[in-house]
Amino acid sequence: MNLTTERLLLRPFRADDGEALHAYLSHPDAVRYEPYGPHTRQESARAAADRAHDERFVAVCLADGTLVGNLYVAPEGPPQWRTWTVGYVMNPGHWGHGYATEAVRALLTELFVVRGAHRVVARCDPRNTASWRLLVRVGMRREAHVLQGASFTTAPDGTPVWHDTYQYAVLASEWGGEALEPGRMDG
Ligand SMILES: CC(C)(COP(=O)(O)OP(=O)(O)OC[C@H]1O[C@@H](n2cnc3c(N)ncnc32)[C@H](O)[C@@H]1OP(=O)(O)O)[C@@H](O)C(=O)NCCC(=O)NCCS
């Protein structure tokens, strides 16, 4: 996927993106709610090489080419559902500028206008306020609070540590690229 927005370039990953990827995948704040821990330099290099062949990952770059994060976009369910799930991880050094919002808006436009999506879904940990605030900003609606539906780690005694999940979605018939009213922020 290659897209240009007001301030960003969205492009496929390249194998030589390892250092830029490491700048945030090694950061505990960036991976706190991800199903993996902070990456070593070697793991980041491997991730860049893998992502260069995986169109689900999209590099988010500033106009000068600096890679500041990534989107994730994958089909959900059979093709006839025309449903995609989306995600994002941005370099903490570039939070607070609206880059993730701008990138996700462009992705939603691509999915609804170009690929003919019927529905787009996103999920996040309820404690990840920055994430679900972003989803509200881009016009997605909270449709579920799943209790203890996921586990990425285990306690010392081996029992799963369960996490809740918020599910957000937007239908083609709802989508206008507009944020919901602030009063609907908490669902
Ligand atoms: C989720 C994540 C991408 C959000 O990053 P972010 O920088 O807060 O999001 P945006 O890029 O949309 O920026 C929004 C912030 O920039 C501010 N901002 C500044 N200029 C802006 C603009 N032009 N447009 C929109 N927001 C702007 C907003 O006010 C907002 O700040 P606030 O939360 O203090 O009100 C980031 O926290 C992250 O990468 N987290 C780690 C990975 C992760 O958890 N991913 C989600 C897993 S489900």
Tab-separated table of C-alpha atoms and ligand atoms in Angstrom:
chain	number	residue	atom	x	y	z
A	1	MET	CA	0.000	0.000	0.000
A	2	ASN	CA	1.337	3.431	-0.962
A	3	LEU	CA	-0.626	6.451	0.251
A	4	THR	CA	0.211	10.118	0.735
A	5	THR	CA	-1.552	12.313	3.292
A	6	GLU	CA	-1.046	15.939	4.268
A	7	ARG	CA	2.028	15.117	6.408
A	8	LEU	CA	2.711	11.413	5.868
A	9	LEU	CA	3.771	8.756	3.419
A	10	LEU	CA	2.375	5.266	3.963
A	11	ARG	CA	4.408	2.584	2.202
A	12	PRO	CA	5.326	-1.112	2.372
A	13	PHE	CA	8.128	-2.083	4.763
A	14	ARG	CA	11.664	-2.658	3.472
A	15	ALA	CA	14.245	-5.037	4.871
A	16	ASP	CA	16.472	-2.052	5.714
A	17	ASP	CA	13.838	-0.549	8.078
A	18	GLY	CA	15.259	-2.550	11.003
A	19	GLU	CA	16.880	0.368	12.847
A	20	ALA	CA	13.825	2.616	12.542
A	21	LEU	CA	11.629	-0.262	13.711
A	22	HIS	CA	13.980	-0.921	16.604
A	23	ALA	CA	13.675	2.712	17.709
A	24	TYR	CA	10.132	1.955	18.877
A	25	LEU	CA	9.744	-1.838	19.116
A	26	SER	CA	12.525	-1.741	21.749
A	27	HIS	CA	10.545	0.830	23.751
A	28	PRO	CA	8.455	-0.596	26.643
A	29	ASP	CA	5.785	2.130	26.225
A	30	ALA	CA	5.250	1.206	22.569
A	31	VAL	CA	4.716	-2.506	23.222
A	32	ARG	CA	2.950	-2.347	26.621
A	33	TYR	CA	-0.347	-3.596	25.185
A	34	GLU	CA	1.104	-5.708	22.384
A	35	PRO	CA	1.260	-9.526	22.575
A	36	TYR	CA	5.087	-9.301	22.538
A	37	GLY	CA	7.751	-7.635	24.675
A	38	PRO	CA	10.426	-5.052	23.777
A	39	HIS	CA	12.486	-6.238	20.798
A	40	THR	CA	16.227	-6.741	20.698
A	41	ARG	CA	18.049	-5.170	17.735
A	42	GLN	CA	18.235	-8.598	16.132
A	43	GLU	CA	14.486	-9.168	16.559
A	44	SER	CA	13.754	-5.755	15.023
A	45	ALA	CA	15.963	-6.536	12.010
A	46	ARG	CA	14.139	-9.834	11.602
A	47	ALA	CA	10.760	-8.100	11.925
A	48	ALA	CA	11.723	-5.617	9.174
A	49	ALA	CA	12.787	-8.471	6.894
A	50	ASP	CA	9.525	-10.326	7.597
A	51	ARG	CA	7.351	-7.244	7.153
A	52	ALA	CA	8.998	-6.520	3.788
A	53	HIS	CA	7.095	-9.601	2.575
A	54	ASP	CA	3.924	-9.050	4.603
A	55	GLU	CA	1.478	-6.538	3.185
A	56	ARG	CA	-0.495	-6.462	6.464
A	57	PHE	CA	2.157	-4.103	7.868
A	58	VAL	CA	2.361	-0.572	6.471
A	59	ALA	CA	5.217	1.806	7.355
A	60	VAL	CA	4.157	5.299	8.445
A	61	CYS	CA	6.758	7.897	7.425
A	62	LEU	CA	7.059	11.665	7.681
A	63	ALA	CA	7.403	13.620	4.447
A	64	ASP	CA	11.212	13.522	4.834
A	65	GLY	CA	11.091	9.716	4.890
A	66	THR	CA	11.594	9.216	8.664
A	67	LEU	CA	9.756	6.049	9.681
A	68	VAL	CA	7.665	6.909	12.768
A	69	GLY	CA	5.397	3.893	13.174
A	70	ASN	CA	3.279	1.340	11.435
A	71	LEU	CA	-0.266	0.396	10.620
A	72	TYR	CA	-1.602	-3.137	10.564
A	73	VAL	CA	-4.442	-4.087	8.251
A	74	ALA	CA	-5.780	-7.586	7.618
A	75	PRO	CA	-8.979	-9.165	6.300
A	76	GLU	CA	-11.270	-10.542	8.993
A	77	GLY	CA	-13.516	-13.458	8.108
A	78	PRO	CA	-14.246	-14.655	4.569
A	79	PRO	CA	-13.715	-12.236	1.634
A	80	GLN	CA	-17.458	-11.791	1.090
A	81	TRP	CA	-17.752	-10.133	4.525
A	82	ARG	CA	-15.552	-7.294	3.176
A	83	THR	CA	-14.342	-6.728	6.737
A	84	TRP	CA	-10.857	-5.628	7.791
A	85	THR	CA	-9.205	-5.310	11.171
A	86	VAL	CA	-6.778	-2.452	11.737
A	87	GLY	CA	-4.051	-1.668	14.278
A	88	TYR	CA	-1.164	0.761	14.790
A	89	VAL	CA	2.032	1.246	16.771
A	90	MET	CA	3.827	4.592	16.726
A	91	ASN	CA	7.257	5.619	17.971
A	92	PRO	CA	6.713	7.292	21.407
A	93	GLY	CA	9.003	10.112	20.258
A	94	HIS	CA	6.316	11.044	17.745
A	95	TRP	CA	3.157	10.712	19.850
A	96	GLY	CA	0.934	13.716	20.363
A	97	HIS	CA	1.064	15.149	16.826
A	98	GLY	CA	-1.947	13.395	15.372
A	99	TYR	CA	0.127	11.234	13.030
A	100	ALA	CA	-1.649	8.020	14.008
A	101	THR	CA	-5.038	9.672	13.528
A	102	GLU	CA	-3.981	10.965	10.095
A	103	ALA	CA	-2.642	7.547	9.079
A	104	VAL	CA	-5.723	5.625	10.257
A	105	ARG	CA	-8.060	8.097	8.534
A	106	ALA	CA	-6.172	7.518	5.277
A	107	LEU	CA	-6.385	3.780	5.818
A	108	LEU	CA	-10.153	3.925	6.404
A	109	THR	CA	-10.564	5.945	3.207
A	110	GLU	CA	-8.528	3.357	1.331
A	111	LEU	CA	-10.598	0.493	2.764
A	112	PHE	CA	-14.035	2.023	2.241
A	113	VAL	CA	-13.493	3.957	-0.992
A	114	VAL	CA	-10.924	1.874	-2.867
A	115	ARG	CA	-11.384	-1.658	-1.516
A	116	GLY	CA	-15.139	-1.461	-0.964
A	117	ALA	CA	-15.094	-2.440	2.721
A	118	HIS	CA	-18.400	-3.130	4.443
A	119	ARG	CA	-17.008	-2.962	8.011
A	120	VAL	CA	-13.719	-2.104	9.723
A	121	VAL	CA	-12.909	-3.366	13.217
A	122	ALA	CA	-10.241	-2.484	15.805
A	123	ARG	CA	-9.560	-3.868	19.269
A	124	CYS	CA	-7.576	-2.544	22.215
A	125	ASP	CA	-7.006	-2.960	25.924
A	126	PRO	CA	-9.395	-0.675	27.869
A	127	ARG	CA	-6.378	0.698	29.786
A	128	ASN	CA	-4.912	1.881	26.476
A	129	THR	CA	-6.700	5.215	26.564
A	130	ALA	CA	-4.572	6.759	23.780
A	131	SER	CA	-5.615	3.924	21.499
A	132	TRP	CA	-9.361	4.058	21.992
A	133	ARG	CA	-9.370	7.861	21.971
A	134	LEU	CA	-7.802	7.615	18.513
A	135	LEU	CA	-10.502	5.179	17.408
A	136	VAL	CA	-13.204	7.592	18.547
A	137	ARG	CA	-11.438	10.464	16.736
A	138	VAL	CA	-11.547	8.613	13.438
A	139	GLY	CA	-15.267	7.893	13.826
A	140	MET	CA	-15.338	4.343	15.151
A	141	ARG	CA	-17.970	3.169	17.623
A	142	ARG	CA	-17.370	1.038	20.690
A	143	GLU	CA	-19.485	-2.063	20.225
A	144	ALA	CA	-18.145	-4.472	22.840
A	145	HIS	CA	-16.273	-4.715	26.093
A	146	VAL	CA	-15.040	-8.299	26.081
A	147	LEU	CA	-14.254	-9.541	29.587
A	148	GLN	CA	-11.072	-11.565	29.985
A	149	GLY	CA	-11.059	-12.517	26.322
A	150	ALA	CA	-7.272	-12.448	25.803
A	151	SER	CA	-4.107	-13.543	27.549
A	152	PHE	CA	-0.532	-12.795	26.448
A	153	THR	CA	1.304	-13.719	29.639
A	154	THR	CA	1.108	-16.190	32.500
A	155	ALA	CA	1.477	-15.717	36.261
A	156	PRO	CA	4.448	-17.376	38.029
A	157	ASP	CA	2.205	-20.354	38.806
A	158	GLY	CA	1.442	-20.793	35.102
A	159	THR	CA	-2.147	-19.519	35.132
A	160	PRO	CA	-3.097	-17.139	32.285
A	161	VAL	CA	-3.219	-13.401	33.010
A	162	TRP	CA	-6.510	-12.406	31.361
A	163	HIS	CA	-7.140	-9.027	29.758
A	164	ASP	CA	-10.344	-7.281	28.769
A	165	THR	CA	-10.727	-5.946	25.231
A	166	TYR	CA	-12.691	-3.057	23.770
A	167	GLN	CA	-13.950	-3.701	20.268
A	168	TYR	CA	-14.605	-0.757	17.979
A	169	ALA	CA	-16.089	-0.825	14.491
A	170	VAL	CA	-17.432	1.371	11.745
A	171	LEU	CA	-19.694	0.357	8.861
A	172	ALA	CA	-19.472	1.793	5.366
A	173	SER	CA	-22.992	3.154	5.921
A	174	GLU	CA	-21.803	5.049	9.038
A	175	TRP	CA	-18.460	6.236	7.838
A	176	GLY	CA	-17.971	9.891	7.068
A	177	GLY	CA	-14.472	10.422	8.376
A	178	GLU	CA	-15.975	12.446	11.233
A	179	ALA	CA	-15.333	12.029	14.960
A	180	LEU	CA	-18.263	11.033	17.158
A	181	GLU	CA	-19.636	13.553	19.624
A	182	PRO	CA	-17.376	13.765	22.738
A	183	GLY	CA	-20.335	12.561	24.853
A	184	ARG	CA	-20.129	9.215	23.091
A	185	MET	CA	-16.445	8.820	23.870
A	186	ASP	CA	-17.102	6.481	26.811
A	187	GLY	CA	-19.576	4.355	24.888
B	1	LIG	C1	-2.067	4.457	20.224
B	1	LIG	C2	-1.077	5.493	19.737
B	1	LIG	C3	-0.737	5.269	18.275
B	1	LIG	C4	-1.699	6.883	19.897
B	1	LIG	O1	-0.710	7.843	19.593
B	1	LIG	P1	-1.086	9.399	19.677
B	1	LIG	O2	0.107	10.167	19.337
B	1	LIG	O3	-1.764	9.674	20.979
B	1	LIG	O4	-2.208	9.495	18.571
B	1	LIG	P2	-2.315	10.563	17.449
B	1	LIG	O5	-1.130	10.462	16.564
B	1	LIG	O6	-3.632	10.422	16.830
B	1	LIG	O7	-2.236	11.930	18.232
B	1	LIG	C5	-3.277	12.332	19.096
B	1	LIG	C6	-2.737	13.301	20.081
B	1	LIG	O8	-2.052	14.338	19.378
B	1	LIG	C7	-2.735	15.580	19.569
B	1	LIG	N1	-2.692	16.234	18.257
B	1	LIG	C8	-1.831	17.226	17.927
B	1	LIG	N2	-2.013	17.577	16.651
B	1	LIG	C9	-3.015	16.812	16.167
B	1	LIG	C10	-3.656	16.720	14.911
B	1	LIG	N3	-3.276	17.479	13.876
B	1	LIG	N4	-4.641	15.810	14.747
B	1	LIG	C11	-5.027	15.025	15.758
B	1	LIG	N5	-4.454	15.068	16.998
B	1	LIG	C12	-3.452	15.966	17.192
B	1	LIG	C13	-4.113	15.223	20.052
B	1	LIG	O9	-4.652	16.259	20.838
B	1	LIG	C14	-3.827	13.983	20.874
B	1	LIG	O10	-3.254	14.315	22.109
B	1	LIG	P3	-4.023	13.984	23.492
B	1	LIG	O11	-4.234	12.513	23.545
B	1	LIG	O12	-3.064	14.508	24.504
B	1	LIG	O13	-5.304	14.726	23.404
B	1	LIG	C15	0.207	5.458	20.590
B	1	LIG	O14	-0.129	5.680	21.931
B	1	LIG	C16	0.946	4.137	20.468
B	1	LIG	O15	1.650	3.878	19.499
B	1	LIG	N6	0.843	3.303	21.512
B	1	LIG	C17	1.610	2.049	21.565
B	1	LIG	C18	1.073	1.011	20.614
B	1	LIG	C19	-0.354	0.680	20.910
B	1	LIG	O16	-0.746	0.596	22.063
B	1	LIG	N7	-1.103	0.480	19.824
B	1	LIG	C20	-2.500	0.142	19.939
B	1	LIG	C21	-2.675	-1.286	20.265
B	1	LIG	S1	-4.413	-1.662	20.275
